[in-house]
Amino acid sequence: MLGIGVAMLAMWMFPALLRADTFEDLKKGVVKITAKAEGQQPKVGTGFIVSAEEGAAYIVTAAHVIGGDPQPEVEFFTKAHQTFKAKVIASEGGRDNGLAALLVQMKMPQGTVALGLDKTTQLSGGETVSSIGFPRRREAWAVTTGSISGIKNRQITVQAPIEEGNSGGPLLLNGRVVGVITQSTGSFGQAEPTLALQLLLHSWRVPVTEERSSHVRTSETAEDRELHNIEDELAGREKRGTPRVASKAAINVTGTWMVPGEPGFQYVFKQHGRQVTMTQTFTNPALGSEPRVYAEGEIDGRHLEMVYINASGMGSIELDVQDDRTTMQGVFNLGLVPLNIKLVKQSE
């Protein structure tokens, strides 16, 4: 995650990074999925692209859309009426509202985009949202508009005419994905929040387009490569071509951290390059240690951003490493109630 100044510089240098301002733009990042599980009738649902390269696209959908089909067919808005085989690379098939990730390996149709994930907006209810999908008796890539009527744990309730064919599609707010449609019940639908999706994609090692909808990047000119190298240097990464997971961060937070005055809780951070995981455990003398929270994210310089999941739901974590490098301070966003927190690193 780049700082504001780096992001603005990147936007200036890379005009290919464009915001999808209209639904016609957004449709270029939405796909039709047809699954044909053995012994079942074909099922139609929706998916959307989270990362697009010249020779591959990573797609998110609802797990029940693909059913038991390991190679569902995908149709792109930019190449309508042609289907391409996808590969299921990860799935939460055991959950009613589970998600799945697909990979299509082919030369991407010109104009294909990846939709940007909104990782910062705190939904409170009442927001006007839209979805793009394939409801029966309506045109393909139909746009449906409604409002958020409730939020609880990993579920967003949407009041809108959402049908089965919308399942797996993006829930959109101001052109950004805030959720994934997973169920439809009459005039209401259910969606998994972007925080849940982000955490899953981290754990599945699925690449995600940063911040903005991005057109497929084609072959680079020498000038492009030079500009990309500047961006990588500004971001504190190694030169282009090195896997992101191996890139370097200014500070390594690996180790055990604790909140002063709360000896029962331990926060174990593990860092590889810029990628960071955190497990919070609670130790009870009678019951032993019990993991309570798991989080994943990235560190940029001294700033750490993560998403977490526990028994109650999901949220976000933002921490800054202090000058002494043994103290972190920041916020755990627990739903609508942010919790200020200070962590101190324990001696090795």
Coordinates of N, CA, C and O in Angstrom, one line a residue, residues 151-155 193 291-294 308-315 333-335:
I151 N -26.2 -4.6 9.1 CA -24.8 -5.2 9.1 C -24.6 -5.9 10.4 O -24.9 -5.4 11.4
K152 N -24.2 -7.2 10.2 CA -24.0 -8.0 11.4 C -22.9 -9.0 11.1 O -23.0 -9.8 10.2
N153 N -21.8 -8.9 11.9 CA -20.7 -9.8 11.7 C -20.2 -9.8 10.3 O -19.9 -8.8 9.7
R154 N -20.2 -11.0 9.7 CA -19.8 -11.2 8.3 C -20.9 -11.0 7.3 O -20.8 -11.5 6.2
Q155 N -22.0 -10.4 7.6 CA -23.1 -10.3 6.8 C -23.6 -8.8 6.6 O -23.8 -8.1 7.5
P193 N -18.8 -8.9 3.4 CA -18.1 -7.6 3.3 C -16.7 -7.8 2.7 O -16.1 -8.8 2.7
P291 N -6.1 -19.3 20.9 CA -6.1 -18.2 19.9 C -7.5 -17.5 19.8 O -8.5 -18.1 19.8
R292 N -7.4 -16.1 19.8 CA -8.7 -15.4 19.8 C -8.9 -14.6 18.4 O -10.0 -14.5 18.0
V293 N -7.8 -14.1 17.9 CA -7.9 -13.2 16.7 C -6.8 -13.6 15.7 O -5.6 -13.9 16.1
Y294 N -7.1 -13.6 14.4 CA -6.1 -13.9 13.4 C -6.2 -12.7 12.4 O -7.3 -12.3 12.0
Y308 N -8.7 -8.5 10.3 CA -8.7 -9.6 11.2 C -10.1 -10.3 11.2 O -11.1 -9.7 10.8
I309 N -10.1 -11.5 11.7 CA -11.3 -12.3 11.9 C -11.3 -12.9 13.3 O -10.2 -13.4 13.7
N310 N -12.4 -12.9 14.0 CA -12.5 -13.7 15.2 C -13.9 -14.3 15.3 O -14.7 -14.2 14.3
A311 N -14.3 -14.8 16.4 CA -15.6 -15.4 16.6 C -16.8 -14.5 16.3 O -17.9 -14.9 16.0
S312 N -16.6 -13.2 16.6 CA -17.7 -12.2 16.4 C -17.8 -11.6 15.1 O -18.8 -11.0 14.7
G313 N -16.8 -11.7 14.2 CA -16.9 -11.1 12.9 C -15.5 -10.7 12.4 O -14.5 -11.3 12.7
M314 N -15.5 -9.5 11.7 CA -14.2 -9.1 11.1 C -14.1 -7.6 11.4 O -15.0 -6.9 11.7
G315 N -12.9 -7.1 11.2 CA -12.6 -5.7 11.4 C -11.2 -5.4 10.8 O -10.6 -6.2 10.1
N333 N -10.3 -1.5 14.8 CA -11.7 -1.1 14.4 C -12.6 -2.3 14.6 O -12.7 -3.2 13.8
L334 N -13.3 -2.3 15.8 CA -14.3 -3.3 16.1 C -15.7 -2.9 15.8 O -16.4 -2.3 16.6
G335 N -16.1 -3.1 14.5 CA -17.4 -2.6 14.1 C -17.5 -1.1 14.2 O -16.7 -0.4 13.5

